[in-house]
Backbone as a chain_set.jsonl record, in Angstrom:
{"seq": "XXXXXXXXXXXXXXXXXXXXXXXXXXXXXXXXXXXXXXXXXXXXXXXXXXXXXXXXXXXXXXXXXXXXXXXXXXXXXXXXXXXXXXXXXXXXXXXXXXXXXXXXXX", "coords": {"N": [[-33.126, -0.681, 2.103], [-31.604, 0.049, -1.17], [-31.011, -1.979, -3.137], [-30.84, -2.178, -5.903], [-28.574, 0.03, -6.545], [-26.318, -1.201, -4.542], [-26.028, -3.377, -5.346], [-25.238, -2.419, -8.005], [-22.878, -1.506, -6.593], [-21.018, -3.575, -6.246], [-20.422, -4.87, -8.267], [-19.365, -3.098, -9.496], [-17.341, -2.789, -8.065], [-16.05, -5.333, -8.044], [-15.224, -5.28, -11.029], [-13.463, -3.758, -10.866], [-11.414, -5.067, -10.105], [-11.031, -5.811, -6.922], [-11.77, -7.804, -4.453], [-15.13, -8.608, -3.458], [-17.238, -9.512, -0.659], [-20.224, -10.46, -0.169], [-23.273, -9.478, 1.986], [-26.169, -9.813, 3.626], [-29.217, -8.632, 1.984], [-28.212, -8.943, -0.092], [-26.688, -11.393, -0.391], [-28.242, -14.302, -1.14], [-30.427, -16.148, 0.431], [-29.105, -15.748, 2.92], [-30.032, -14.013, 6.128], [-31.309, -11.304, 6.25], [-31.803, -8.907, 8.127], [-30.577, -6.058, 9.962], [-28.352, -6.41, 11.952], [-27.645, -9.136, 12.241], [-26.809, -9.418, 9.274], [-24.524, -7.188, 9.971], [-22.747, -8.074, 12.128], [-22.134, -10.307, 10.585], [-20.355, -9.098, 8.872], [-19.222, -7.752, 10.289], [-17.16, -9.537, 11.316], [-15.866, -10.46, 8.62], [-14.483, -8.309, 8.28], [-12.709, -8.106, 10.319], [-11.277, -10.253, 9.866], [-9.819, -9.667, 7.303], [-8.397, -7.669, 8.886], [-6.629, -8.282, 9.971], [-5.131, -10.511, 8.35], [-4.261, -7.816, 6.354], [-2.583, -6.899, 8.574], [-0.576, -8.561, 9.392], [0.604, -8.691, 6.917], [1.383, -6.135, 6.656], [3.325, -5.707, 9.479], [5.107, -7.519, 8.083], [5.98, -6.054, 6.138], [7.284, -3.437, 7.988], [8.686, -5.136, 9.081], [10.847, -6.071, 7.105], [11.423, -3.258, 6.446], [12.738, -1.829, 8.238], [15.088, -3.676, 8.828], [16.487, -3.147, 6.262], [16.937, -0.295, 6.84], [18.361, -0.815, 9.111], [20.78, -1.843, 8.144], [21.7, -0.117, 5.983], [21.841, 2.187, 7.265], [24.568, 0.945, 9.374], [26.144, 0.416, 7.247], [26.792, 2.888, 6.0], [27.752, 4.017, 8.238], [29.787, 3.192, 8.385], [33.545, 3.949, 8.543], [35.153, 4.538, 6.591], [33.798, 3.353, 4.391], [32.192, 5.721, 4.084], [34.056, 7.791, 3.456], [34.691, 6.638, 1.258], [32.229, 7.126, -0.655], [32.311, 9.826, -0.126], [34.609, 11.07, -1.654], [34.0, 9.897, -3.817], [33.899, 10.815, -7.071], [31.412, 13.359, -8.849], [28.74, 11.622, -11.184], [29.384, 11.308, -14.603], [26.747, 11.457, -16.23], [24.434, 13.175, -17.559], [21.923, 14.033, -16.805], [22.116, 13.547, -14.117], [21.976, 15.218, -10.97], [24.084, 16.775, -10.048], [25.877, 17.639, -11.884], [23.775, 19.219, -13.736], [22.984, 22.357, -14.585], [22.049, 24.847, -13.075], [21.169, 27.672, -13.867], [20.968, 27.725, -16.802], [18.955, 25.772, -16.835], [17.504, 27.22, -15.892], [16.27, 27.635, -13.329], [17.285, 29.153, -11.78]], "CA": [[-31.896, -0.66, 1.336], [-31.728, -0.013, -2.382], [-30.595, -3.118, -3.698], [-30.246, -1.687, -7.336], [-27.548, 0.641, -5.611], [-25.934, -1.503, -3.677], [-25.617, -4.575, -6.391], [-24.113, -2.113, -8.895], [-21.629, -0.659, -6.449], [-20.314, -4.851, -5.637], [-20.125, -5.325, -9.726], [-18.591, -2.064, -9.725], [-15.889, -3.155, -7.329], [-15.471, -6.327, -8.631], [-15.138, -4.847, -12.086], [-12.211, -2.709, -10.21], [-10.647, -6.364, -9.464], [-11.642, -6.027, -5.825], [-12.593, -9.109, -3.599], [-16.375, -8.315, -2.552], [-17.969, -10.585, -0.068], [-22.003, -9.742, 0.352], [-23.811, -9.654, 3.399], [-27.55, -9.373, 4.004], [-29.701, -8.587, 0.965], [-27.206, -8.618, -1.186], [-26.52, -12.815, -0.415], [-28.636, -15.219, -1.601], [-30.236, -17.028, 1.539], [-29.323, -14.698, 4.012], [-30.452, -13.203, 7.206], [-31.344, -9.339, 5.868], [-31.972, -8.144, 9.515], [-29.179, -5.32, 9.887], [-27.728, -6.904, 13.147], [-27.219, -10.199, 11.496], [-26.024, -8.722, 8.17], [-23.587, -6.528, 10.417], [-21.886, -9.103, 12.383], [-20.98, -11.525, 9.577], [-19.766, -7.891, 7.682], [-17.617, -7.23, 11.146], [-16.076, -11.226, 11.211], [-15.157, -10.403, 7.776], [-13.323, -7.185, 8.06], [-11.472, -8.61, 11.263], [-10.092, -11.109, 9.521], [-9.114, -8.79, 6.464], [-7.686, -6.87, 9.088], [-5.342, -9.615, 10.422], [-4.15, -10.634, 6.888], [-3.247, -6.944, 5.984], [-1.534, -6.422, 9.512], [0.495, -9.497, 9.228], [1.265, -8.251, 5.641], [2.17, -4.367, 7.255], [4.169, -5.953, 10.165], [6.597, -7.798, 7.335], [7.277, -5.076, 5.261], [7.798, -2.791, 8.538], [10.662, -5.483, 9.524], [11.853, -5.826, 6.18], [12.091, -1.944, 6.329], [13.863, -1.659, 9.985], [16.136, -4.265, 8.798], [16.932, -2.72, 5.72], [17.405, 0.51, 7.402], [19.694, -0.923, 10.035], [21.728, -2.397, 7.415], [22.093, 0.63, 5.464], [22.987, 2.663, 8.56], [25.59, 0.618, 9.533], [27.069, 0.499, 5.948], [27.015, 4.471, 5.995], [28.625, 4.439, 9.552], [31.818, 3.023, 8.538], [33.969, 5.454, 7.815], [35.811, 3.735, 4.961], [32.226, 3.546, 2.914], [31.525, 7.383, 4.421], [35.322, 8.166, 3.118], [34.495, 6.596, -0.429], [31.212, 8.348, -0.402], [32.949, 11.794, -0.144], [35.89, 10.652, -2.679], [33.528, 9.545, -5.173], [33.244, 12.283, -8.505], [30.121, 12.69, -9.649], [28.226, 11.086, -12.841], [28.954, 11.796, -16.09], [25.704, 11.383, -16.534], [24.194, 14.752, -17.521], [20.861, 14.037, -15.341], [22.76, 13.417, -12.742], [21.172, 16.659, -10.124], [25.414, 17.898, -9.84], [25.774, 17.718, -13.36], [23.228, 20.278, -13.899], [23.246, 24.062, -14.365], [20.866, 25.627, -12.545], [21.002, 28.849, -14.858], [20.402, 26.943, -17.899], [17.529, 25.679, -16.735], [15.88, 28.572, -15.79], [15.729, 27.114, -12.062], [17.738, 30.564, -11.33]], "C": [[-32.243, -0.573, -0.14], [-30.788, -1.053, -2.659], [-29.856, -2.497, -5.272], [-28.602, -0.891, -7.014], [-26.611, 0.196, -5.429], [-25.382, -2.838, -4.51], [-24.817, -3.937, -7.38], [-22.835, -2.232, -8.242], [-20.654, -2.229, -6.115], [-20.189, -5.079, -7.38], [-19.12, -4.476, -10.247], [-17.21, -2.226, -9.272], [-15.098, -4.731, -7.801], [-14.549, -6.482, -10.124], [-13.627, -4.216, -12.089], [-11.259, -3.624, -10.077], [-10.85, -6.188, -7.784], [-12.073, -7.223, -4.929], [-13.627, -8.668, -3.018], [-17.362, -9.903, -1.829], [-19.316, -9.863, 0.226], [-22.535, -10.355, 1.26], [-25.28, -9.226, 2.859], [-28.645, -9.708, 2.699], [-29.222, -8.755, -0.305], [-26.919, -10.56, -1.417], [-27.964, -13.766, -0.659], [-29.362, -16.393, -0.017], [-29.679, -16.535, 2.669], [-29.833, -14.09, 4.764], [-30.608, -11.41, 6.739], [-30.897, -8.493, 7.193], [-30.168, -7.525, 9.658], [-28.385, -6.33, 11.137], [-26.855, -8.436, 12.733], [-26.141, -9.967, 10.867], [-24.169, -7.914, 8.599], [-22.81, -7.411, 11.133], [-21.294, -10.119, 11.757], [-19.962, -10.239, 8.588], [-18.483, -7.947, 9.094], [-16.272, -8.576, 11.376], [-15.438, -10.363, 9.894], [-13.92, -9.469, 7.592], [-12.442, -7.306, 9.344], [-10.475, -9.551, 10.976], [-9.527, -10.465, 8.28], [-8.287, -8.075, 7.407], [-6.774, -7.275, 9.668], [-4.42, -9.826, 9.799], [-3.404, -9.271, 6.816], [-2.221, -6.351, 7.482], [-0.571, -6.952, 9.754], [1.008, -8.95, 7.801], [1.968, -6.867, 6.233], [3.351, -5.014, 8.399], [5.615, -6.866, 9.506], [7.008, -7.079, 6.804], [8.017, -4.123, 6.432], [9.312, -3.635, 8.983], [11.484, -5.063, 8.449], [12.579, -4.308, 6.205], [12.957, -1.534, 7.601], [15.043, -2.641, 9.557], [16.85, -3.668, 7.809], [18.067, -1.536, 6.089], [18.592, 0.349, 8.308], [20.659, -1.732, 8.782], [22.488, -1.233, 6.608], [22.778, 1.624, 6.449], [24.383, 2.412, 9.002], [26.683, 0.895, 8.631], [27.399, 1.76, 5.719], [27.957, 4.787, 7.284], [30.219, 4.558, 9.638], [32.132, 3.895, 7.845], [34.913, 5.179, 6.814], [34.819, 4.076, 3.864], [32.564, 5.268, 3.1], [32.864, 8.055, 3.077], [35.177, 8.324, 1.451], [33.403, 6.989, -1.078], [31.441, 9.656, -1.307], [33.638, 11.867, -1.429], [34.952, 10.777, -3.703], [33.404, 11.152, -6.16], [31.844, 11.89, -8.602], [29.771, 11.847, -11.059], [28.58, 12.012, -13.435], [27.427, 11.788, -16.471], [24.681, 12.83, -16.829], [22.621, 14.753, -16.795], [20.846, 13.636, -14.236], [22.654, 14.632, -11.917], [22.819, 17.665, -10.188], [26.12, 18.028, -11.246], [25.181, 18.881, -14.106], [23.659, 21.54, -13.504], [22.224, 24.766, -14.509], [20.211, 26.697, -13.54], [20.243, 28.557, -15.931], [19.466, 26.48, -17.916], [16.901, 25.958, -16.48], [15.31, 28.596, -14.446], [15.958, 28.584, -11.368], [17.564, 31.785, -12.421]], "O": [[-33.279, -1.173, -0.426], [-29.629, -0.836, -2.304], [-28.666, -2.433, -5.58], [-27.573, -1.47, -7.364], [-25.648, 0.777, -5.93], [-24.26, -3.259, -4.229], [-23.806, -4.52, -7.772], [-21.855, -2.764, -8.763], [-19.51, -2.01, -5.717], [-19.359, -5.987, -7.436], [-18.266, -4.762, -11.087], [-16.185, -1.913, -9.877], [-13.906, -5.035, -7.842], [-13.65, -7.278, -10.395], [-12.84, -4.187, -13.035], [-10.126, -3.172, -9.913], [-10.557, -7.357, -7.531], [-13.302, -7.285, -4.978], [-13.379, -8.208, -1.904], [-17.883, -10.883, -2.362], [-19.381, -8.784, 0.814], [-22.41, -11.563, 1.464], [-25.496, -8.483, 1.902], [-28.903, -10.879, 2.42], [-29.823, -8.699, -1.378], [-26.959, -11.0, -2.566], [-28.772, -13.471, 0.222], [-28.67, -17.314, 0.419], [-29.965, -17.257, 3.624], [-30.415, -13.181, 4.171], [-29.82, -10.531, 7.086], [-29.97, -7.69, 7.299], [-29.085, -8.101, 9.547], [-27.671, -7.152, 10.564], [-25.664, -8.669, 12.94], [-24.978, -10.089, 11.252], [-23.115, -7.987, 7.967], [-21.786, -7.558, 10.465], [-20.286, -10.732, 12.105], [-19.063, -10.526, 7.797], [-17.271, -8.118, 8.969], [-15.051, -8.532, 11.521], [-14.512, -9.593, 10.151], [-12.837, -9.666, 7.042], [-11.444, -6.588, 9.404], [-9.356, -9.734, 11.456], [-8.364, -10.859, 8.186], [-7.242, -7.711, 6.867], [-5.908, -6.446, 9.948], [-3.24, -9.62, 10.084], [-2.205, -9.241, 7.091], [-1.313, -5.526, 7.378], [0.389, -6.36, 10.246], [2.233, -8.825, 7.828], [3.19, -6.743, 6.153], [4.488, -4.704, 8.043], [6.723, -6.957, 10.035], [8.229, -6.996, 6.678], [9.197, -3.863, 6.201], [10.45, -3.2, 9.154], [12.387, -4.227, 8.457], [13.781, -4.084, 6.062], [13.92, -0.774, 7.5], [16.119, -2.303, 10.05], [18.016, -3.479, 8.153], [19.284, -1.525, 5.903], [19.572, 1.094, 8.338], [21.472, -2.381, 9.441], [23.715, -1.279, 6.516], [23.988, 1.851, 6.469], [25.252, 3.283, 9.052], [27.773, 1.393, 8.911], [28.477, 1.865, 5.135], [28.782, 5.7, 7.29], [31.14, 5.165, 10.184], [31.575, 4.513, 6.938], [35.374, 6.179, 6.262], [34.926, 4.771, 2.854], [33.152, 5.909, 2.229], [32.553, 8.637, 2.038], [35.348, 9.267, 0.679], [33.6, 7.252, -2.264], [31.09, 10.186, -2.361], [33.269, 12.692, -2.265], [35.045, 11.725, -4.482], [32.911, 12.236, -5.848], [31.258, 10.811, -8.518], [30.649, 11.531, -11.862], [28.376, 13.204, -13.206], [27.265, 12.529, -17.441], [24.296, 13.383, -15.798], [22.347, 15.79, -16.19], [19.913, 13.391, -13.472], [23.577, 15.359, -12.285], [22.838, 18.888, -10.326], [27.092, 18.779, -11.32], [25.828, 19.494, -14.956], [24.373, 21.87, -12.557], [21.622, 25.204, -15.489], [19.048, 26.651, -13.942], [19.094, 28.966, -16.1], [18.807, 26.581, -18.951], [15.749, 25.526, -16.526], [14.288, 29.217, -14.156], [15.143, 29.123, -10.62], [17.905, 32.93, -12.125]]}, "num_chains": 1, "name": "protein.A"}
């Protein structure tokens, strides 16, 4: 292993803000032997991969719940109704506001 290498690229990442945990040559008192080295590296990234799947499985509710909330609220046909009704913005970067021509889009 190049150590020189391998110590920048964990200063490098740390530098990045990064959380680096070192394995092998890289730790202080450590087992080098790849096999070693590689099984405390695969614990680690199983339990990183726990944390960020419990983190991915809340935002996917939050986003299914969202979604069914907004659905619904689009379903009724009162909202849908006032929707349609509504004028657009005054707002002149408002997309129906614009004139295509004028801006050269056409």
């Amino acid at each position: 292993m190049d150590e020189p290498v391998a110590r920048f690229l964990v200063e490098e990442l740390r530098r990045r803000g990064h959380e680096v945990r070192e394995h092998g040559a890289l730790r202080s008192g450590a087992d080098p032997q790849w096999a070693v080295c590689s099984e405390a590296a695969a614990r680690d990234v199983a339990e990183g991969a726990r944390r960020w799947n419990d983190a991915n499985v809340t935002a996917a509710g939050l986003l299914l719940a969202m979604t069914a909330v907004t659905s619904t609220m689009t379903s009724n046909r009162r909202v849908e109704a006032a929707l349609r009704a509504a004028a657009p913005a005054d707002d002149p970067d408002h997309p129906e506001s614009r004139d295509p021509v004028q801006e050269g889009a056409i």
